[in-house]
mmCIF file of C-alpha atoms in Angstrom:
data_model
loop_
_atom_site.group_PDB
_atom_site.id
_atom_site.type_symbol
_atom_site.label_atom_id
_atom_site.label_comp_id
_atom_site.label_asym_id
_atom_site.label_seq_id
_atom_site.Cartn_x
_atom_site.Cartn_y
_atom_site.Cartn_z
ATOM 1 C CA MET A 167 76.300 85.045 134.683
ATOM 2 C CA SER A 168 79.538 82.851 133.190
ATOM 3 C CA ASP A 169 82.710 84.590 133.647
ATOM 4 C CA THR A 170 84.350 82.726 130.677
ATOM 5 C CA ILE A 171 85.270 85.045 127.502
ATOM 6 C CA ILE A 172 83.103 84.519 124.879
ATOM 7 C CA LYS A 173 83.541 84.693 121.405
ATOM 8 C CA SER A 174 81.472 87.384 119.131
ATOM 9 C CA ALA A 175 81.007 86.078 115.719
ATOM 10 C CA ARG A 176 79.198 88.844 113.116
ATOM 11 C CA ASN A 177 78.372 89.500 110.243
ATOM 12 C CA THR A 178 77.450 93.125 108.064
ATOM 13 C CA THR A 179 75.437 93.722 105.232
ATOM 14 C CA LYS A 180 78.393 96.187 104.296
ATOM 15 C CA ALA A 181 80.343 93.277 103.213
ATOM 16 C CA ALA A 182 79.092 90.346 101.040
ATOM 17 C CA GLN A 183 77.461 87.923 102.412
ATOM 18 C CA ASP A 184 76.168 84.248 102.043
ATOM 19 C CA ILE A 185 78.983 83.323 99.591
ATOM 20 C CA GLY A 186 80.545 80.679 101.702
ATOM 21 C CA PRO A 187 79.955 78.657 105.389
ATOM 22 C CA TYR A 188 82.003 81.329 107.303
ATOM 23 C CA THR A 189 81.286 84.235 109.606
ATOM 24 C CA GLN A 190 82.802 87.716 108.404
ATOM 25 C CA SER A 191 84.468 88.254 111.736
ATOM 26 C CA VAL A 192 85.281 86.499 114.877
ATOM 27 C CA ALA A 193 86.398 88.190 117.657
ATOM 28 C CA PHE A 194 87.767 86.893 120.860
ATOM 29 C CA SER A 195 89.740 88.356 123.550
ATOM 30 C CA HIS A 196 91.949 91.280 122.165
ATOM 31 C CA TYR A 197 91.861 90.273 118.306
ATOM 32 C CA ASN A 198 89.391 89.552 115.894
ATOM 33 C CA ASN A 199 89.902 87.766 112.689
ATOM 34 C CA ILE A 200 88.461 88.904 109.406
ATOM 35 C CA SER A 201 87.357 86.254 106.619
ATOM 36 C CA ALA A 202 88.915 86.566 103.374
ATOM 37 C CA GLN A 203 87.225 89.299 101.130
ATOM 38 C CA LEU A 204 86.690 88.487 97.527
ATOM 39 C CA PRO A 205 85.909 91.502 95.200
ATOM 40 C CA ILE A 206 82.061 91.226 95.369
ATOM 41 C CA VAL A 207 80.007 93.955 95.469
ATOM 42 C CA PRO A 208 77.883 93.601 98.525
ATOM 43 C CA ASP A 209 74.187 94.602 97.219
ATOM 44 C CA SER A 210 74.509 92.373 94.174
ATOM 45 C CA GLY A 211 76.675 89.453 95.390
ATOM 46 C CA ILE A 212 78.619 88.940 92.191
ATOM 47 C CA LEU A 213 82.234 90.004 91.218
ATOM 48 C CA ILE A 214 82.764 93.919 90.575
ATOM 49 C CA GLY A 215 83.256 94.560 86.936
ATOM 50 C CA GLY A 216 86.705 96.378 85.966
ATOM 51 C CA ASP A 217 90.452 95.817 86.072
ATOM 52 C CA ILE A 218 92.331 94.632 89.155
ATOM 53 C CA LYS A 219 92.475 98.009 90.642
ATOM 54 C CA ALA A 220 88.670 97.915 91.102
ATOM 55 C CA GLN A 221 88.673 94.155 92.256
ATOM 56 C CA ALA A 222 91.195 95.294 94.977
ATOM 57 C CA ARG A 223 89.644 98.354 96.062
ATOM 58 C CA GLN A 224 86.129 96.328 96.221
ATOM 59 C CA CYS A 225 88.289 93.933 98.830
ATOM 60 C CA LEU A 226 89.713 96.691 100.547
ATOM 61 C CA HIS A 227 86.139 98.432 100.739
ATOM 62 C CA ASN A 228 84.706 95.217 102.068
ATOM 63 C CA ILE A 229 87.330 94.860 104.861
ATOM 64 C CA LYS A 230 86.514 98.438 105.751
ATOM 65 C CA GLY A 231 82.665 97.662 106.233
ATOM 66 C CA ILE A 232 83.402 94.779 108.384
ATOM 67 C CA VAL A 233 85.920 97.000 110.584
ATOM 68 C CA GLU A 234 83.386 99.990 110.754
ATOM 69 C CA SER A 235 80.590 97.969 111.533
ATOM 70 C CA ILE A 236 82.087 96.744 114.681
ATOM 71 C CA GLY A 237 83.085 100.177 115.961
ATOM 72 C CA HIS A 238 87.169 100.137 114.379
ATOM 73 C CA THR A 239 88.874 101.865 111.645
ATOM 74 C CA MET A 240 91.664 100.545 109.297
ATOM 75 C CA ASP A 241 94.073 102.327 111.682
ATOM 76 C CA ASP A 242 93.261 99.132 114.120
ATOM 77 C CA LEU A 243 94.341 96.696 111.655
ATOM 78 C CA VAL A 244 97.237 94.413 112.422
ATOM 79 C CA LYS A 245 97.961 92.680 109.828
ATOM 80 C CA VAL A 246 96.529 91.911 106.018
ATOM 81 C CA THR A 247 97.008 89.003 103.710
ATOM 82 C CA LEU A 248 96.941 89.763 100.297
ATOM 83 C CA PHE A 249 96.459 86.870 97.489
ATOM 84 C CA LEU A 250 97.005 87.488 93.797
ATOM 85 C CA GLN A 251 95.862 85.399 90.959
ATOM 86 C CA ASP A 252 99.231 87.089 89.188
ATOM 87 C CA ILE A 253 101.786 88.122 90.861
ATOM 88 C CA GLY A 254 102.516 91.071 87.623
ATOM 89 C CA ASP A 255 99.249 92.757 89.372
ATOM 90 C CA LEU A 256 101.188 93.984 92.610
ATOM 91 C CA ASP A 257 102.183 97.259 91.759
ATOM 92 C CA ALA A 258 98.460 98.176 90.518
ATOM 93 C CA VAL A 259 96.767 96.869 93.793
ATOM 94 C CA ASN A 260 99.693 98.505 95.734
ATOM 95 C CA SER A 261 98.500 101.989 93.878
ATOM 96 C CA VAL A 262 95.161 101.163 95.620
ATOM 97 C CA TYR A 263 96.470 99.903 98.861
ATOM 98 C CA ARG A 264 98.199 102.765 100.095
ATOM 99 C CA ASP A 265 95.023 104.777 100.080
ATOM 100 C CA PHE A 266 93.100 102.891 102.862
ATOM 101 C CA PHE A 267 96.452 103.317 105.329
ATOM 102 C CA PRO A 268 97.051 106.837 105.657
ATOM 103 C CA HIS A 269 98.860 106.336 108.785
ATOM 104 C CA VAL A 270 100.671 103.620 110.130
ATOM 105 C CA MET A 271 100.689 100.105 107.834
ATOM 106 C CA PRO A 272 99.756 97.178 109.059
ATOM 107 C CA THR A 273 102.050 94.186 108.770
ATOM 108 C CA ARG A 274 101.579 92.164 105.334
ATOM 109 C CA THR A 275 102.425 89.031 103.418
ATOM 110 C CA VAL A 276 102.152 88.728 99.646
ATOM 111 C CA LEU A 277 101.819 85.879 97.506
ATOM 112 C CA ALA A 278 100.328 84.723 94.108
ATOM 113 C CA VAL A 279 98.119 81.229 94.274
ATOM 114 C CA ALA A 280 97.092 79.048 91.649
ATOM 115 C CA ALA A 281 93.390 79.960 92.015
ATOM 116 C CA LEU A 282 91.219 81.769 94.108
ATOM 117 C CA PRO A 283 87.158 81.179 94.667
ATOM 118 C CA LEU A 284 84.687 82.559 91.881
ATOM 119 C CA GLY A 285 87.497 83.283 89.554
ATOM 120 C CA ALA A 286 88.736 86.483 91.467
ATOM 121 C CA ARG A 287 91.661 88.124 90.696
ATOM 122 C CA VAL A 288 92.705 89.130 94.368
ATOM 123 C CA GLN A 289 91.722 88.302 97.684
ATOM 124 C CA MET A 290 92.349 89.622 101.194
ATOM 125 C CA ASP A 291 91.993 88.977 105.129
ATOM 126 C CA ALA A 292 92.949 90.488 107.880
ATOM 127 C CA LEU A 293 93.547 90.707 111.359
ATOM 128 C CA LEU A 294 92.341 93.239 113.866
ATOM 129 C CA SER A 295 93.257 94.677 117.141
ATOM 130 C CA ASN A 296 90.045 94.300 119.824
ATOM 131 C CA GLY A 297 91.078 96.636 122.540
ATOM 132 C CA GLU A 298 87.486 96.333 124.089
ATOM 133 C CA GLY A 299 88.013 92.701 124.433
ATOM 134 C CA THR A 300 84.876 90.466 124.043
ATOM 135 C CA PHE A 301 82.192 89.556 127.099
ATOM 136 C CA PRO A 302 82.780 90.035 130.242
ATOM 137 C CA GLN A 303 86.287 91.536 129.466
ATOM 138 C CA ALA A 304 86.138 95.395 130.231
ATOM 139 C CA PRO A 305 87.338 97.417 127.628
ATOM 140 C CA CYS A 306 90.759 98.379 127.826
ATOM 141 C CA PRO A 307 92.664 101.105 125.885
ATOM 142 C CA LEU A 308 95.609 99.154 124.549
ATOM 143 C CA VAL A 309 98.217 100.882 122.253
ATOM 144 C CA LYS A 310 99.182 99.394 119.019
ATOM 145 C CA LEU A 311 103.109 99.113 118.510
ATOM 146 C CA SER A 312 104.272 99.227 114.940
ATOM 147 C CA ARG A 313 108.043 98.819 114.846
ATOM 148 C CA SER A 314 111.004 98.388 112.457
ATOM 149 C CA SER A 315 114.501 97.517 112.466
ATOM 150 C CA GLU A 316 117.279 98.542 110.139
ATOM 151 C CA ARG A 317 118.570 95.090 110.072
ATOM 152 C CA ALA A 318 115.719 93.952 107.921
ATOM 153 C CA PRO A 319 114.405 94.873 105.003
ATOM 154 C CA HIS A 320 111.937 97.578 104.686
ATOM 155 C CA ASP A 321 108.904 97.722 102.769
ATOM 156 C CA PRO A 322 107.146 101.084 102.508
ATOM 157 C CA LEU A 323 103.428 98.965 102.350
ATOM 158 C CA SER A 324 104.377 97.090 105.353
ATOM 159 C CA THR A 325 105.213 97.440 108.997
ATOM 160 C CA GLN A 326 107.812 94.673 110.324
ATOM 161 C CA SER A 327 106.412 94.107 113.435
ATOM 162 C CA VAL A 328 102.765 94.949 114.755
ATOM 163 C CA ALA A 329 102.255 94.016 118.753
ATOM 164 C CA PHE A 330 98.873 94.153 120.190
ATOM 165 C CA SER A 331 98.291 92.880 123.826
ATOM 166 C CA HIS A 332 99.883 89.818 124.059
ATOM 167 C CA TYR A 333 100.481 89.337 120.497
ATOM 168 C CA ASN A 334 103.064 90.303 117.797
ATOM 169 C CA ASN A 335 102.462 89.724 113.886
ATOM 170 C CA ILE A 336 105.833 89.847 111.630
ATOM 171 C CA GLY A 337 104.944 90.643 108.383
ATOM 172 C CA ALA A 338 106.036 88.204 105.840
ATOM 173 C CA GLN A 339 110.136 88.467 105.448
ATOM 174 C CA LEU A 340 111.784 87.865 101.749
ATOM 175 C CA PRO A 341 115.031 86.587 101.453
ATOM 176 C CA LEU A 342 116.246 90.337 101.003
ATOM 177 C CA ASP A 343 119.856 91.222 101.960
ATOM 178 C CA PRO A 344 118.633 94.498 104.245
ATOM 179 C CA ALA A 345 121.878 96.548 103.206
ATOM 180 C CA SER A 346 121.086 96.101 99.499
ATOM 181 C CA GLY A 347 117.426 95.461 99.110
ATOM 182 C CA ALA A 348 118.264 92.850 96.875
ATOM 183 C CA LEU A 349 117.953 89.072 96.976
ATOM 184 C CA VAL A 350 120.522 87.328 98.737
ATOM 185 C CA ALA A 351 122.737 85.343 96.420
ATOM 186 C CA GLY A 352 123.088 81.634 96.310
ATOM 187 C CA GLY A 353 120.268 79.068 96.012
ATOM 188 C CA ILE A 354 117.237 77.945 98.177
ATOM 189 C CA ARG A 355 119.362 77.380 101.170
ATOM 190 C CA GLU A 356 120.729 80.756 101.095
ATOM 191 C CA GLN A 357 117.076 82.608 100.662
ATOM 192 C CA ALA A 358 115.728 80.439 103.708
ATOM 193 C CA ALA A 359 118.253 81.418 106.161
ATOM 194 C CA GLN A 360 117.987 84.792 105.062
ATOM 195 C CA CYS A 361 114.402 84.712 105.772
ATOM 196 C CA LEU A 362 115.001 83.168 109.139
ATOM 197 C CA SER A 363 117.819 85.646 109.845
ATOM 198 C CA ASN A 364 115.171 88.752 109.142
ATOM 199 C CA ILE A 365 112.922 87.598 111.352
ATOM 200 C CA LYS A 366 115.649 87.155 113.843
ATOM 201 C CA ALA A 367 116.507 90.524 113.589
ATOM 202 C CA VAL A 368 113.336 92.267 114.057
ATOM 203 C CA LEU A 369 112.946 90.341 117.262
ATOM 204 C CA GLU A 370 116.284 91.117 118.513
ATOM 205 C CA HIS A 371 115.025 94.960 117.660
ATOM 206 C CA ILE A 372 112.280 94.730 120.080
ATOM 207 C CA ASP A 373 114.511 92.346 122.636
ATOM 208 C CA VAL A 374 111.851 89.198 121.791
ATOM 209 C CA PRO A 375 114.030 85.962 122.166
ATOM 210 C CA PHE A 376 113.749 84.057 118.728
ATOM 211 C CA ASP A 377 111.899 80.979 120.818
ATOM 212 C CA ASP A 378 108.976 83.067 121.612
ATOM 213 C CA ILE A 379 107.892 82.510 117.916
ATOM 214 C CA VAL A 380 104.176 80.192 118.417
ATOM 215 C CA LYS A 381 103.524 79.672 114.488
ATOM 216 C CA VAL A 382 105.727 80.190 111.159
ATOM 217 C CA THR A 383 104.132 80.018 107.619
ATOM 218 C CA ILE A 384 106.560 78.991 104.781
ATOM 219 C CA TYR A 385 105.773 79.997 101.412
ATOM 220 C CA LEU A 386 107.128 77.851 98.828
ATOM 221 C CA THR A 387 107.224 78.506 94.785
ATOM 222 C CA GLN A 388 108.325 74.571 95.071
ATOM 223 C CA LEU A 389 107.558 72.307 97.694
ATOM 224 C CA ALA A 390 110.315 70.166 96.320
ATOM 225 C CA ASP A 391 112.667 72.825 97.988
ATOM 226 C CA LEU A 392 111.397 72.093 101.299
ATOM 227 C CA GLU A 393 113.725 69.354 102.510
ATOM 228 C CA ALA A 394 116.616 71.941 101.693
ATOM 229 C CA VAL A 395 114.524 74.670 103.758
ATOM 230 C CA ASP A 396 114.364 71.925 106.806
ATOM 231 C CA GLU A 397 117.950 71.984 107.131
ATOM 232 C CA ILE A 398 118.429 75.229 107.500
ATOM 233 C CA TYR A 399 115.262 75.663 109.856
ATOM 234 C CA ARG A 400 116.615 72.937 112.070
ATOM 235 C CA THR A 401 119.432 75.518 112.979
ATOM 236 C CA PHE A 402 117.549 78.435 113.889
ATOM 237 C CA PHE A 403 114.943 76.024 116.256
ATOM 238 C CA PRO A 404 115.342 75.644 119.023
ATOM 239 C CA ASP A 405 117.187 78.549 119.637
ATOM 240 C CA SER A 406 117.627 78.706 123.534
ATOM 241 C CA ALA A 407 119.235 76.565 125.782
ATOM 242 C CA ILE A 408 115.506 76.283 127.759
ATOM 243 C CA ALA A 409 114.167 75.449 124.133
ATOM 244 C CA ARG A 410 115.974 72.853 123.385
ATOM 245 C CA ALA A 411 115.783 71.072 126.581
ATOM 246 C CA VAL A 412 112.024 70.648 125.749
ATOM 247 C CA ALA A 413 112.855 70.519 122.035
ATOM 248 C CA TYR A 414 110.296 73.485 121.672
ATOM 249 C CA LEU A 415 109.386 74.169 117.849
ATOM 250 C CA PRO A 416 106.371 76.493 116.967
ATOM 251 C CA ALA A 417 103.380 75.191 115.128
ATOM 252 C CA ARG A 418 104.172 75.169 111.053
ATOM 253 C CA SER A 419 102.058 75.395 107.746
ATOM 254 C CA VAL A 420 103.776 75.430 104.453
ATOM 255 C CA ILE A 421 101.812 76.594 101.638
ATOM 256 C CA ALA A 422 102.571 76.307 97.931
ATOM 257 C CA ALA A 423 103.020 79.456 96.133
ATOM 258 C CA SER A 424 102.855 80.289 92.405
ATOM 259 C CA ALA A 425 104.934 83.045 92.764
ATOM 260 C CA LEU A 426 106.306 85.711 95.452
ATOM 261 C CA PRO A 427 107.357 89.165 95.366
ATOM 262 C CA LEU A 428 110.293 90.127 93.555
ATOM 263 C CA GLY A 429 111.020 86.443 92.139
ATOM 264 C CA ALA A 430 111.810 85.238 95.693
ATOM 265 C CA ARG A 431 111.703 81.308 95.861
ATOM 266 C CA VAL A 432 110.440 81.250 99.586
ATOM 267 C CA GLN A 433 109.144 83.870 102.035
ATOM 268 C CA MET A 434 108.135 83.308 105.629
ATOM 269 C CA ASP A 435 106.109 85.369 108.534
ATOM 270 C CA ALA A 436 105.494 84.765 111.951
ATOM 271 C CA VAL A 437 103.207 85.062 114.857
ATOM 272 C CA ILE A 438 105.282 85.880 118.407
ATOM 273 C CA SER A 439 104.265 85.480 122.378
ATOM 274 C CA HIS A 440 104.391 88.766 123.683
ATOM 275 C CA GLY A 441 104.479 88.606 127.004
ATOM 276 C CA ASP A 442 104.940 92.264 128.095
ATOM 277 C CA GLY A 443 101.503 93.382 126.251
ATOM 278 C CA THR A 444 101.149 96.676 125.017
ATOM 279 C CA PRO A 445 100.769 100.080 126.950
ATOM 280 C CA PRO A 446 99.062 100.570 129.431
ATOM 281 C CA GLN A 447 99.948 97.050 130.203
ATOM 282 C CA LEU A 448 103.272 97.053 132.487
ATOM 283 C CA VAL A 449 106.038 94.381 131.975
ATOM 284 C CA GLU A 450 105.560 93.482 135.725
ATOM 285 C CA ASP A 451 101.735 92.598 135.114
ATOM 286 C CA ARG A 452 102.252 90.383 132.343
ATOM 287 C CA HIS A 453 101.738 87.435 134.883
ATOM 288 C CA ASN A 454 104.833 85.525 133.556
ATOM 289 C CA LEU A 455 102.308 83.923 130.682
ATOM 290 C CA VAL A 456 104.458 81.070 128.945
ATOM 291 C CA ILE A 457 103.957 79.467 125.662
ATOM 292 C CA ARG A 458 102.391 76.110 126.013
ATOM 293 C CA ALA A 459 102.870 73.679 123.085
ATOM 294 C CA ARG A 460 101.374 70.147 122.879
ATOM 295 C CA ASN A 461 100.948 67.208 121.129
ATOM 296 C CA THR A 462 98.362 63.971 120.875
ATOM 297 C CA ASP A 463 98.967 60.670 119.257
ATOM 298 C CA LYS A 464 95.371 61.037 118.022
ATOM 299 C CA ALA A 465 96.730 63.478 115.225
ATOM 300 C CA PRO A 466 100.118 63.048 112.885
ATOM 301 C CA ARG A 467 103.280 64.436 114.171
ATOM 302 C CA THR A 468 106.014 66.225 112.510
ATOM 303 C CA ALA A 469 109.597 66.637 112.706
ATOM 304 C CA LEU A 470 109.552 70.389 112.544
ATOM 305 C CA SER A 471 106.310 71.276 114.155
ATOM 306 C CA THR A 472 104.241 71.212 117.082
ATOM 307 C CA GLN A 473 100.718 70.256 116.530
ATOM 308 C CA SER A 474 99.263 72.983 118.854
ATOM 309 C CA VAL A 475 101.061 76.051 120.357
ATOM 310 C CA ALA A 476 99.277 78.057 123.055
ATOM 311 C CA PHE A 477 99.755 81.509 124.263
ATOM 312 C CA SER A 478 97.676 83.856 126.374
ATOM 313 C CA HIS A 479 94.405 83.584 125.089
ATOM 314 C CA TYR A 480 94.891 82.066 121.441
ATOM 315 C CA ASN A 481 96.019 78.812 120.036
ATOM 316 C CA HIS A 482 97.669 78.078 116.978
ATOM 317 C CA ILE A 483 97.269 74.862 115.349
ATOM 318 C CA ALA A 484 99.994 73.372 112.572
ATOM 319 C CA GLY A 485 99.044 72.768 109.082
ATOM 320 C CA GLN A 486 97.188 69.311 109.028
ATOM 321 C CA LEU A 487 97.274 67.097 105.808
ATOM 322 C CA PRO A 488 94.460 64.266 105.391
ATOM 323 C CA ILE A 489 96.951 61.620 106.542
ATOM 324 C CA ASP A 490 95.532 58.218 107.792
ATOM 325 C CA MET A 491 96.786 57.435 111.212
ATOM 326 C CA SER A 492 96.888 53.660 110.412
ATOM 327 C CA THR A 493 99.266 54.108 107.409
ATOM 328 C CA GLY A 494 100.860 57.197 107.894
ATOM 329 C CA LYS A 495 99.806 58.332 104.173
ATOM 330 C CA VAL A 496 97.276 60.554 102.308
ATOM 331 C CA LEU A 497 93.942 59.047 102.659
ATOM 332 C CA THR A 498 92.613 57.749 99.061
ATOM 333 C CA ASP A 499 92.060 60.448 96.696
ATOM 334 C CA CYS A 500 88.437 61.383 97.593
ATOM 335 C CA VAL A 501 88.093 64.903 98.724
ATOM 336 C CA ARG A 502 85.401 64.475 100.833
ATOM 337 C CA GLU A 503 87.239 61.903 102.637
ATOM 338 C CA GLN A 504 90.253 63.895 102.684
ATOM 339 C CA THR A 505 88.372 67.053 103.976
ATOM 340 C CA ALA A 506 86.852 65.062 106.669
ATOM 341 C CA GLN A 507 90.238 63.446 107.512
ATOM 342 C CA CYS A 508 91.854 67.363 107.979
ATOM 343 C CA LEU A 509 89.138 68.070 110.108
ATOM 344 C CA THR A 510 89.276 65.185 112.150
ATOM 345 C CA HIS A 511 92.801 65.748 112.983
ATOM 346 C CA ILE A 512 92.063 69.417 114.102
ATOM 347 C CA LYS A 513 89.024 68.240 115.994
ATOM 348 C CA ALA A 514 91.433 65.279 117.913
ATOM 349 C CA ILE A 515 94.008 68.291 118.690
ATOM 350 C CA VAL A 516 91.436 70.408 119.868
ATOM 351 C CA GLU A 517 89.657 67.959 122.038
ATOM 352 C CA SER A 518 92.993 66.580 123.483
ATOM 353 C CA ILE A 519 93.335 70.239 125.088
ATOM 354 C CA GLY A 520 89.974 70.355 126.585
ATOM 355 C CA HIS A 521 88.131 72.284 124.051
ATOM 356 C CA VAL A 522 85.301 71.711 121.028
ATOM 357 C CA MET A 523 85.356 72.583 117.569
ATOM 358 C CA ASP A 524 83.130 75.811 118.326
ATOM 359 C CA ASP A 525 86.030 77.507 119.903
ATOM 360 C CA ILE A 526 87.922 77.551 116.622
ATOM 361 C CA VAL A 527 88.041 81.717 115.449
ATOM 362 C CA LYS A 528 89.665 80.977 111.868
ATOM 363 C CA VAL A 529 90.377 78.482 109.236
ATOM 364 C CA ASN A 530 92.651 78.355 106.512
ATOM 365 C CA ILE A 531 92.267 75.762 103.721
ATOM 366 C CA GLN A 532 94.326 75.491 100.779
ATOM 367 C CA LEU A 533 92.890 73.163 97.966
ATOM 368 C CA ALA A 534 94.734 71.521 95.046
ATOM 369 C CA ASN A 535 91.800 72.293 92.915
ATOM 370 C CA ILE A 536 89.884 75.116 93.646
ATOM 371 C CA GLU A 537 86.649 73.673 91.999
ATOM 372 C CA ASP A 538 86.541 71.133 95.043
ATOM 373 C CA LEU A 539 85.291 73.715 97.062
ATOM 374 C CA ALA A 540 81.752 72.838 96.895
ATOM 375 C CA GLU A 541 82.487 69.310 97.690
ATOM 376 C CA VAL A 542 84.648 70.812 100.523
ATOM 377 C CA ASP A 543 81.618 72.650 102.010
ATOM 378 C CA ALA A 544 79.472 69.705 101.933
ATOM 379 C CA VAL A 545 81.553 67.897 104.676
ATOM 380 C CA TYR A 546 83.188 71.409 106.410
ATOM 381 C CA THR A 547 79.935 72.457 108.173
ATOM 382 C CA ARG A 548 79.210 69.169 109.617
ATOM 383 C CA TYR A 549 82.154 69.920 112.277
ATOM 384 C CA PHE A 550 80.732 73.419 113.219
ATOM 385 C CA PRO A 551 77.340 72.564 114.486
ATOM 386 C CA ASP A 552 76.620 76.149 116.104
ATOM 387 C CA TYR A 553 79.359 78.949 115.067
ATOM 388 C CA LEU A 554 81.126 79.306 111.837
ATOM 389 C CA PRO A 555 84.468 80.494 112.119
ATOM 390 C CA ALA A 556 86.106 83.121 110.053
ATOM 391 C CA ARG A 557 87.916 81.548 106.880
ATOM 392 C CA THR A 558 89.984 81.750 104.221
ATOM 393 C CA VAL A 559 90.549 79.245 100.866
ATOM 394 C CA ILE A 560 92.785 79.312 98.388
ATOM 395 C CA GLY A 561 93.843 77.437 95.293
ATOM 396 C CA VAL A 562 97.867 76.117 95.295
ATOM 397 C CA SER A 563 99.567 74.443 92.677
ATOM 398 C CA GLU A 564 100.619 71.545 94.897
ATOM 399 C CA LEU A 565 100.311 70.321 98.480
ATOM 400 C CA PRO A 566 102.872 68.246 100.017
ATOM 401 C CA ALA A 567 102.521 64.018 99.689
ATOM 402 C CA GLY A 568 100.321 64.749 97.137
ATOM 403 C CA ALA A 569 97.050 65.671 99.142
ATOM 404 C CA ARG A 570 94.094 67.514 97.626
ATOM 405 C CA ILE A 571 93.520 69.694 100.598
ATOM 406 C CA GLN A 572 95.612 71.433 104.034
ATOM 407 C CA MET A 573 93.887 72.915 106.749
ATOM 408 C CA ASP A 574 95.331 74.777 109.554
ATOM 409 C CA ALA A 575 93.451 76.682 112.535
ATOM 410 C CA VAL A 576 93.118 79.261 115.459
ATOM 411 C CA MET A 577 91.374 78.519 118.300
ATOM 412 C CA SER A 578 90.045 80.612 121.167
ATOM 413 C CA ASN A 579 92.010 79.698 124.672
ATOM 414 C CA ALA A 580 89.913 81.235 127.064
ATOM 415 C CA GLU A 581 91.643 79.524 130.166
ATOM 416 C CA SER A 582 94.936 81.594 128.988
ATOM 417 C CA THR A 583 98.313 79.687 129.480
ATOM 418 C CA PRO A 584 99.918 79.107 132.822
ATOM 419 C CA PRO A 585 102.430 81.504 134.618
ATOM 420 C CA LEU A 586 105.799 80.347 134.854
ATOM 421 C CA ILE A 587 106.344 78.371 138.271
#
């Protein structure tokens, strides 16, 4: 019998099936990735009738159906990402959302997007703690640590930081002044600095260095603001002498939002390495795990992001655009060719570190035109011959370099990361 940790991909009839090439839930080690759930009635396979509250409730029922089908409860959720067609629907969605989390709230990211599959008004995906691990790991009664700091803004429907095992997820940070709860004065630079300062405050509260971040996602209402955001971003990364010595930068994705809560122009969330683990893991038992950041010349490099950042049993792959390696520009205007190019880049990154595409547990896709999804799927399935990963698809108003598609991914990392020598 192999002693390699095995990915567990599962579907249930308690949530919609056969509406796309994905698996509802893909577990590996101590986390379980849940595909974006549309407000589809499982029995009929069609969008639920009614208003935005009915759609939000159906999304959450579908997530709950998946969670319960694998022996978990909603309190085991670590993070929820909420995609809205109209940011004005957020209050109505929130009135439903709070009913599904009677105890501790998971972290949360909220944004409005240009379009959702099937014309839905809302979609949600989730990350679930998985204390039982995956075969052949023995179950471990790990504790989920939900924590908030007074030095960062509070949201009654989101915990700032939720750690489980060797990862910590930070809820999306808006550019809010923690003292006043209002948007910080100034323009996009001030807003970007406030988002990053809020993330840093959350990390300092739990005694985690800023350079323990493995992945950052930046949500912008105007991609034209990215250059100004990057000016600020460079002042935060790298943050320590050790990180500067190796020029460490986390993986990164940039996503165009149609709108953000409170009229913000930018928000950011982050995934953090957590070498201490969560109880009953002991600090001295963390095996001195280190972040492993790697690039390959077989995929495009970017100045402010590492292609692949591994920690413990997961590896985060930065957003990939359909860049032609020979020209450095976006490949043609054909969405099928662009899809193949994005996946070829991901495959090159995956294979450069000794993995295969079937080790991917989650893929996130952003499309400039949601109507392209069928064309994308025709190419997408050729890259996953055995197991389809979990997946989230959104339509966005624009993509960097005028691309029609962008993808990022999360990969299982059975070999874990090396101890500090």
